[in-house]
């Protein structure tokens, strides 16, 4: 048996792909966002490649910075399945692949989330995870009876309490609470029921949950916040932590920052898996890969590119796209530090407006890797071996080929190097990620079964 430390691999898949122009390629399925057949085929291909999980990012709105409807009509990221509904169906056509779905703590109630994830954990045989987000877009606020988004600190305060209530609800029933004893007629053991009785600043929830404890005890919890409260929430509650990093040094710093916070919550370093996103574009040669990426970049519609820049610089549509940024730039309400970094980069490298939007849009802020299977595996191996991550979230630029190319070429290369497994170790997502099954906090005794260990 190969005892070498091995990577965890997730697939971060959105609508019809990560790249804003990926859907326009001849081989791409432009309607992938709402074609179940495409998702079924991608999930089955991922399972054949022994991928750990498919991750579905989400927002409860058409999240846009487009200045008008005409500009918006050039965005390909509009229509997509609701993640929990999608993974419920996908879990029925797979056996080992895990599924991590995003659900917002700002626009849900804890009982809804505990119940839905518990249900899908039962349906899938313990293969589900919850990506906890506080949501960032004003477009979501206006769909939920608010004029503005909740302030960042308030969102995270709610998220902290939300996650606690959800995990308490999952512990409503001890694992063997439901005797369903036909002879006596007693359905469950009353001492094994633990109403939640939660009364906090944001939530009042009596419980118990109306479904048995999930097969995983608690479905896997993922988090991707990068701010101070985001990292604290992740360190206290998450099993998986996603990150966005453009350089190995930035990834190493984030990795140390997350791992360094775990001891104060009594958690060992290996209790959390840290995974940056990467968007691979593959070719048989380096040149072919670079050409493929450049061709995709050149297809970013100027309206889409300009609306990405508008966040930082306001409306630049009156300027020559192939000329430089104007000398005088209007103030914006975006993140000032990002705007300053982009301005300095454009001036220093003499980038045109078009070249600048190409830089900021391609991989949605994640690391973009164009190359052969070998050179992409080299880069992944380097990050993995140098304390930058425990694995990766692979972001397919378009569907389905942008994913299957990676599964067919880079995964076997990683397997040849002993860096990725050739078989699933267990049945549940927790088992396959090497995580213990949490004991029920109310039962006060260890739980038996595969992957069982103290919480
Ligand atoms: C890989 C990755 C995936 C994310 N997925 C989502 C998502 O699906 N929905 C969402 O609202 N936010 C998502 N986010 C945003 C984060 O939840 C968080 O709001 C953001 O990283 C900013 O962190 P902060 O609020 O702690 O500063 C994601 C972030 C990353 C890096």
XYZ file of C-alpha atoms and ligand atoms in Angstrom:
486
model
C 0.000 0.000 0.000
C 1.241 3.438 -0.863
C 1.746 5.379 2.378
C 2.743 8.612 0.708
C 0.698 11.688 1.645
C -1.891 12.114 -1.100
C -3.829 15.056 -2.462
C -7.515 15.671 -1.964
C -9.249 16.705 -5.177
C -12.577 18.487 -5.465
C -14.276 19.876 -8.552
C -15.622 23.389 -8.322
C -18.253 23.539 -11.033
C -20.579 26.425 -11.790
C -23.308 26.750 -14.389
C -21.635 26.308 -17.773
C -18.039 26.792 -16.580
C -15.678 29.112 -14.719
C -14.271 31.041 -17.648
C -16.625 33.868 -18.701
C -16.222 32.975 -22.390
C -15.772 29.205 -22.004
C -19.391 28.540 -22.983
C -18.734 30.149 -26.385
C -16.169 27.542 -27.480
C -17.391 25.198 -30.233
C -16.997 22.120 -28.021
C -18.669 23.669 -24.937
C -22.247 22.968 -23.875
C -23.606 26.500 -23.533
C -26.756 25.141 -21.848
C -24.845 22.997 -19.340
C -26.174 25.061 -16.424
C -29.627 23.550 -16.814
C -29.008 20.227 -18.574
C -29.090 17.402 -16.052
C -27.567 14.958 -18.532
C -24.348 16.993 -18.605
C -24.120 16.948 -14.801
C -24.841 13.264 -14.599
C -22.070 12.497 -17.109
C -19.614 14.808 -15.310
C -20.398 13.231 -11.913
C -19.956 9.712 -13.263
C -16.659 10.677 -14.949
C -15.474 12.260 -11.688
C -16.337 9.104 -9.783
C -14.472 6.915 -12.286
C -11.429 9.170 -11.669
C -11.829 8.709 -7.840
C -12.352 12.434 -7.231
C -13.301 13.265 -3.629
C -16.241 15.555 -4.302
C -18.066 17.884 -6.628
C -18.533 21.348 -5.148
C -21.317 23.703 -6.198
C -20.922 27.390 -5.501
C -24.126 29.370 -5.366
C -25.877 32.649 -4.801
C -29.591 33.312 -4.421
C -29.780 35.877 -7.212
C -28.460 36.708 -10.643
C -25.294 38.183 -9.144
C -24.158 40.951 -11.424
C -22.303 44.225 -11.625
C -23.578 44.909 -15.153
C -24.642 48.518 -15.678
C -27.749 47.693 -17.711
C -29.805 44.817 -19.116
C -28.041 44.907 -22.469
C -24.654 44.460 -20.754
C -26.087 41.744 -18.529
C -27.369 39.875 -21.564
C -23.748 39.083 -22.540
C -23.008 37.299 -19.250
C -23.091 33.500 -19.445
C -23.483 33.036 -15.690
C -27.214 33.476 -15.334
C -29.097 30.194 -15.182
C -28.089 27.244 -13.060
C -29.583 24.504 -10.900
C -30.179 25.026 -7.209
C -27.322 22.969 -5.667
C -29.214 20.854 -3.111
C -31.787 19.803 -5.674
C -29.026 18.947 -8.133
C -26.943 16.894 -5.702
C -29.993 15.019 -4.538
C -30.459 13.778 -8.095
C -26.737 13.228 -8.716
C -26.344 11.150 -5.585
C -28.837 8.672 -7.056
C -26.654 8.045 -10.126
C -23.306 7.686 -8.281
C -22.041 5.560 -5.388
C -18.863 7.029 -3.961
C -18.439 10.598 -5.168
C -19.062 13.272 -2.520
C -21.115 16.438 -3.092
C -20.631 19.793 -1.374
C -23.437 22.316 -1.832
C -23.396 25.988 -0.909
C -26.150 27.333 1.321
C -26.276 30.803 2.811
C -26.539 31.503 6.548
C -27.926 34.946 5.768
C -30.878 33.826 3.643
C -31.947 30.593 5.348
C -33.071 29.391 8.763
C -30.958 26.745 10.537
C -33.813 24.231 10.699
C -34.174 24.299 6.892
C -30.500 23.684 6.358
C -30.115 20.986 9.025
C -33.112 19.141 7.648
C -32.190 19.332 3.961
C -28.572 18.285 4.429
C -29.585 15.495 6.815
C -32.076 14.246 4.222
C -29.565 14.255 1.390
C -26.975 12.632 3.646
C -29.434 9.758 4.133
C -30.385 9.637 0.449
C -26.736 9.556 -0.659
C -25.462 7.171 2.009
C -23.332 9.817 3.753
C -21.720 11.673 0.845
C -22.749 15.257 1.447
C -21.105 18.470 2.601
C -22.335 22.003 3.278
C -20.352 25.027 2.088
C -21.215 27.670 4.669
C -21.355 31.154 3.146
C -22.616 34.450 4.497
C -23.295 35.727 0.921
C -21.696 38.893 -0.370
C -23.875 40.297 -3.101
C -26.399 43.120 -2.795
C -28.354 41.360 -5.547
C -29.224 38.656 -2.996
C -30.341 41.152 -0.330
C -33.009 42.638 -2.587
C -34.504 39.198 -3.190
C -35.016 38.718 0.555
C -36.984 41.719 1.757
C -33.952 43.928 2.384
C -32.703 47.081 0.712
C -29.102 46.403 1.611
C -26.901 43.529 2.539
C -26.332 42.864 6.244
C -23.074 44.321 7.470
C -20.070 41.936 7.404
C -19.686 41.544 11.204
C -23.416 40.980 11.656
C -23.370 38.334 8.920
C -20.561 36.441 10.581
C -22.200 36.707 14.035
C -25.289 35.101 12.542
C -23.179 32.486 10.722
C -21.387 31.402 13.921
C -24.663 30.841 15.745
C -26.282 29.319 12.649
C -23.637 26.581 12.339
C -23.932 25.765 16.050
C -27.710 25.389 15.803
C -27.423 23.200 12.698
C -24.927 20.805 14.294
C -27.059 20.651 17.455
C -30.081 19.784 15.318
C -28.092 17.003 13.636
C -27.492 15.647 17.138
C -31.218 15.679 17.960
C -31.281 11.895 17.874
C -28.696 9.409 18.998
C -27.622 7.058 16.246
C -29.712 4.179 17.540
C -32.692 6.241 18.736
C -35.201 4.738 16.300
C -35.988 1.227 17.566
C -39.249 0.989 15.594
C -40.203 -1.957 17.785
C -43.204 -3.599 16.152
C -43.783 -5.920 19.085
C -44.091 -3.237 21.781
C -45.278 -0.472 19.473
C -42.639 1.939 20.767
C -41.144 3.815 17.827
C -38.123 5.455 19.413
C -36.202 5.469 22.672
C -37.213 8.678 24.490
C -33.881 9.012 26.314
C -32.141 9.107 22.922
C -34.032 12.201 21.778
C -32.372 15.554 22.509
C -34.460 18.624 21.723
C -32.215 21.500 20.747
C -33.672 24.109 23.139
C -31.572 26.859 21.558
C -32.189 30.490 22.448
C -29.557 32.884 21.160
C -29.100 36.353 19.748
C -30.330 35.425 16.269
C -32.203 32.150 16.592
C -34.688 30.450 18.800
C -35.030 26.772 17.910
C -36.644 24.154 20.071
C -35.998 21.045 17.946
C -35.683 18.138 17.645
C -35.048 17.651 13.922
C -37.667 15.527 12.156
C -35.170 13.099 10.655
C -32.710 10.593 12.126
C -29.084 11.559 12.705
C -27.210 11.791 9.363
C -25.098 8.747 8.391
C -21.963 10.905 8.690
C -23.077 12.174 12.099
C -22.566 15.635 10.728
C -22.312 16.201 6.978
C -18.870 17.622 6.079
C -18.626 21.397 6.579
C -16.752 23.621 4.115
C -15.961 27.326 4.403
C -14.238 29.868 2.179
C -14.109 33.124 4.103
C -10.800 34.944 3.944
C -11.416 37.801 6.418
C -10.484 37.495 10.086
C -13.992 36.366 11.168
C -14.173 34.127 8.075
C -10.963 32.330 9.019
C -12.061 31.995 12.650
C -15.372 30.459 11.619
C -13.480 28.061 9.367
C -10.969 27.104 12.069
C -13.697 26.453 14.636
C -16.260 24.657 12.501
C -15.017 23.608 9.038
C -13.539 20.355 7.745
C -12.711 21.770 4.294
C -11.388 25.268 3.675
C -11.320 26.719 0.173
C -8.965 29.509 -0.757
C -8.209 31.812 -3.623
C -4.456 32.249 -4.188
C -2.488 33.466 -7.185
C 0.967 32.581 -5.881
C 2.530 29.776 -3.879
C 3.679 32.280 -1.247
C 0.151 33.635 -0.753
C -1.177 30.075 -0.483
C 1.490 29.140 2.074
C 0.634 32.183 4.192
C -3.109 31.383 4.141
C -2.414 27.704 4.855
C -0.328 28.591 7.911
C -2.913 31.099 9.030
C -5.716 28.488 9.005
C -3.671 25.642 10.500
C -2.257 27.967 13.177
C -5.763 28.769 14.459
C -6.846 25.167 15.014
C -5.125 24.450 18.338
C -7.142 27.050 20.215
C -10.267 25.101 19.295
C -8.624 21.849 20.413
C -8.362 20.579 16.849
C -5.294 18.865 15.323
C -3.796 20.289 12.108
C -5.047 17.376 10.037
C -8.662 18.040 11.115
C -8.915 20.573 8.283
C -8.088 20.206 4.595
C -7.102 23.432 2.798
C -7.742 23.568 -0.952
C -7.033 26.412 -3.392
C -8.949 26.697 -6.663
C -7.150 26.213 -9.961
C -8.477 26.540 -13.492
C -6.567 24.209 -15.824
C -6.452 24.578 -19.606
C -4.811 21.555 -21.205
C -2.906 21.012 -24.435
C -0.713 18.295 -25.937
C 2.100 20.864 -25.896
C 2.679 24.027 -23.876
C 2.087 26.078 -27.027
C -1.198 24.396 -27.800
C -2.446 25.000 -24.246
C -1.391 28.654 -24.339
C -3.129 29.104 -27.691
C -6.322 27.530 -26.329
C -6.291 29.840 -23.346
C -5.542 32.919 -25.451
C -8.368 32.054 -27.852
C -10.788 31.747 -24.930
C -9.568 35.033 -23.462
C -10.036 36.789 -26.792
C -13.684 35.691 -26.754
C -14.474 37.600 -23.551
C -17.027 40.078 -24.819
C -15.954 43.699 -24.160
C -19.266 44.311 -22.385
C -18.465 41.487 -19.974
C -14.855 42.623 -19.540
C -15.850 46.238 -18.937
C -18.452 45.324 -16.367
C -15.751 43.401 -14.459
C -13.588 46.546 -14.483
C -16.534 48.809 -13.614
C -16.419 47.484 -10.068
C -13.039 49.164 -9.657
C -12.948 52.001 -12.157
C -16.508 52.927 -12.979
C -17.725 52.927 -16.589
C -14.819 52.876 -19.078
C -16.937 52.164 -22.152
C -16.256 55.620 -23.619
C -12.525 54.864 -23.893
C -10.485 53.067 -26.562
C -10.261 49.421 -25.479
C -6.815 49.120 -26.978
C -5.579 52.290 -25.332
C -4.304 52.733 -21.764
C -6.379 53.362 -18.646
C -7.314 57.055 -18.543
C -4.975 59.246 -16.470
C -7.743 60.372 -14.184
C -9.847 57.569 -12.764
C -13.108 58.074 -10.944
C -13.424 56.798 -7.385
C -15.325 53.543 -6.996
C -17.061 51.839 -4.132
C -15.180 48.570 -4.773
C -12.250 47.354 -2.714
C -9.739 50.205 -2.845
C -6.651 48.043 -2.357
C -7.603 45.867 -5.338
C -8.187 48.946 -7.475
C -4.764 50.322 -6.559
C -3.057 46.996 -7.346
C -4.750 46.834 -10.746
C -3.946 50.447 -11.594
C -0.269 50.001 -10.691
C -0.076 46.761 -12.707
C -1.674 48.347 -15.789
C 0.617 51.381 -15.672
C 3.801 49.401 -15.006
C 3.207 46.811 -17.730
C 1.630 49.260 -20.175
C -1.592 47.202 -20.372
C -4.489 48.342 -22.510
C -8.008 48.345 -21.070
C -8.692 45.111 -22.971
C -5.545 43.447 -21.636
C -6.437 44.548 -18.117
C -9.921 43.039 -18.165
C -8.507 39.840 -19.588
C -6.164 39.659 -16.587
C -8.949 40.089 -14.044
C -11.658 37.929 -15.576
C -10.066 34.657 -16.733
C -10.061 32.382 -13.666
C -12.255 34.522 -11.412
C -9.281 35.390 -9.181
C -8.030 31.811 -8.866
C -4.802 30.375 -10.211
C -4.963 29.720 -13.935
C -2.688 26.985 -15.290
C -2.246 26.391 -19.001
C -0.011 23.508 -19.977
C 0.406 19.817 -20.598
C -0.798 17.208 -18.115
C 2.810 16.884 -16.975
C 3.479 20.571 -16.384
C 0.158 21.068 -14.578
C 0.884 18.043 -12.377
C 4.373 19.481 -11.700
C 2.881 22.726 -10.445
C 0.289 20.948 -8.316
C 2.973 18.700 -6.851
C 5.155 21.691 -6.040
C 2.376 23.509 -4.128
C 1.312 20.308 -2.384
C 4.868 19.452 -1.300
C 5.709 22.936 -0.060
C 3.069 23.526 2.583
C 0.724 25.525 0.356
C -2.268 23.147 0.394
C -3.665 19.662 1.049
C -5.220 19.381 -2.390
C -7.072 21.428 -5.003
C -10.470 22.489 -6.217
C -10.425 22.029 -9.961
C -12.441 24.701 -11.721
C -13.460 23.586 -15.190
C -13.289 26.494 -17.678
C -16.266 25.063 -19.610
C -18.462 21.962 -19.514
C -18.090 19.081 -20.011
C -14.762 18.862 -21.907
C -12.951 21.386 -19.719
C -13.469 18.887 -16.913
C -13.021 15.567 -18.709
C -9.684 16.674 -20.204
C -8.379 17.130 -16.668
C -9.818 13.833 -15.438
C -8.416 11.917 -18.418
C -4.897 13.338 -18.406
C -3.838 15.062 -15.170
C -5.453 12.590 -12.758
C -3.600 9.542 -14.241
C -0.368 11.560 -14.151
C -0.892 12.321 -10.433
C -1.737 8.659 -9.817
C 1.450 7.519 -11.569
C 3.383 9.750 -9.193
C 1.594 8.271 -6.154
C 0.118 11.685 -5.398
C -3.508 10.673 -5.883
C -5.403 7.530 -4.927
C -6.526 4.873 -7.372
C -9.512 3.689 -5.297
C -11.979 5.150 -2.808
C -11.024 4.236 0.748
C -14.531 4.244 2.152
C -18.196 4.827 1.458
C -18.936 8.178 3.061
C -17.383 11.524 2.163
C -15.912 11.725 5.686
C -14.264 8.328 5.296
C -12.901 9.260 1.887
C -11.451 12.493 3.221
C -9.962 10.702 6.256
C -12.123 12.537 8.812
C -13.533 11.036 11.981
C -17.271 10.641 12.407
C -18.318 13.133 15.116
C -19.801 11.635 18.244
C -23.228 12.888 19.265
C -22.502 15.638 21.800
C -25.539 14.644 23.859
C -24.886 10.930 23.970
C -21.576 11.226 25.802
C -20.211 8.035 24.378
C -18.096 6.999 21.388
C -19.812 5.897 18.210
C -18.819 2.684 16.512
C -18.463 2.060 12.808
C -16.038 2.964 10.036
C -14.096 6.153 10.549
C -15.320 6.404 14.141
C -13.160 8.338 16.559
C -13.482 10.996 19.208
C -14.804 14.331 17.957
C -13.449 28.919 -3.617
C -14.467 29.869 -3.083
C -15.813 29.534 -3.223
C -16.798 30.392 -2.759
N -18.091 30.052 -2.948
C -19.051 30.949 -2.604
C -20.409 30.666 -2.901
O -20.740 29.644 -3.462
N -21.337 31.582 -2.551
C -21.025 32.740 -1.905
O -21.928 33.511 -1.590
N -19.734 33.030 -1.604
C -18.748 32.169 -1.958
N -17.440 32.460 -1.703
C -17.134 33.718 -0.988
C -16.789 33.427 0.448
O -17.820 32.750 1.136
C -16.500 34.735 1.175
O -17.633 35.569 1.194
C -15.386 35.463 0.493
O -14.291 34.601 0.340
C -14.957 36.715 1.267
O -14.580 36.330 2.541
P -14.849 37.237 3.757
O -16.296 37.627 3.744
O -14.497 36.397 4.965
O -13.964 38.428 3.572
C -16.437 31.613 -2.136
C -15.081 31.933 -1.996
C -14.106 31.079 -2.459
C -12.665 31.474 -2.295
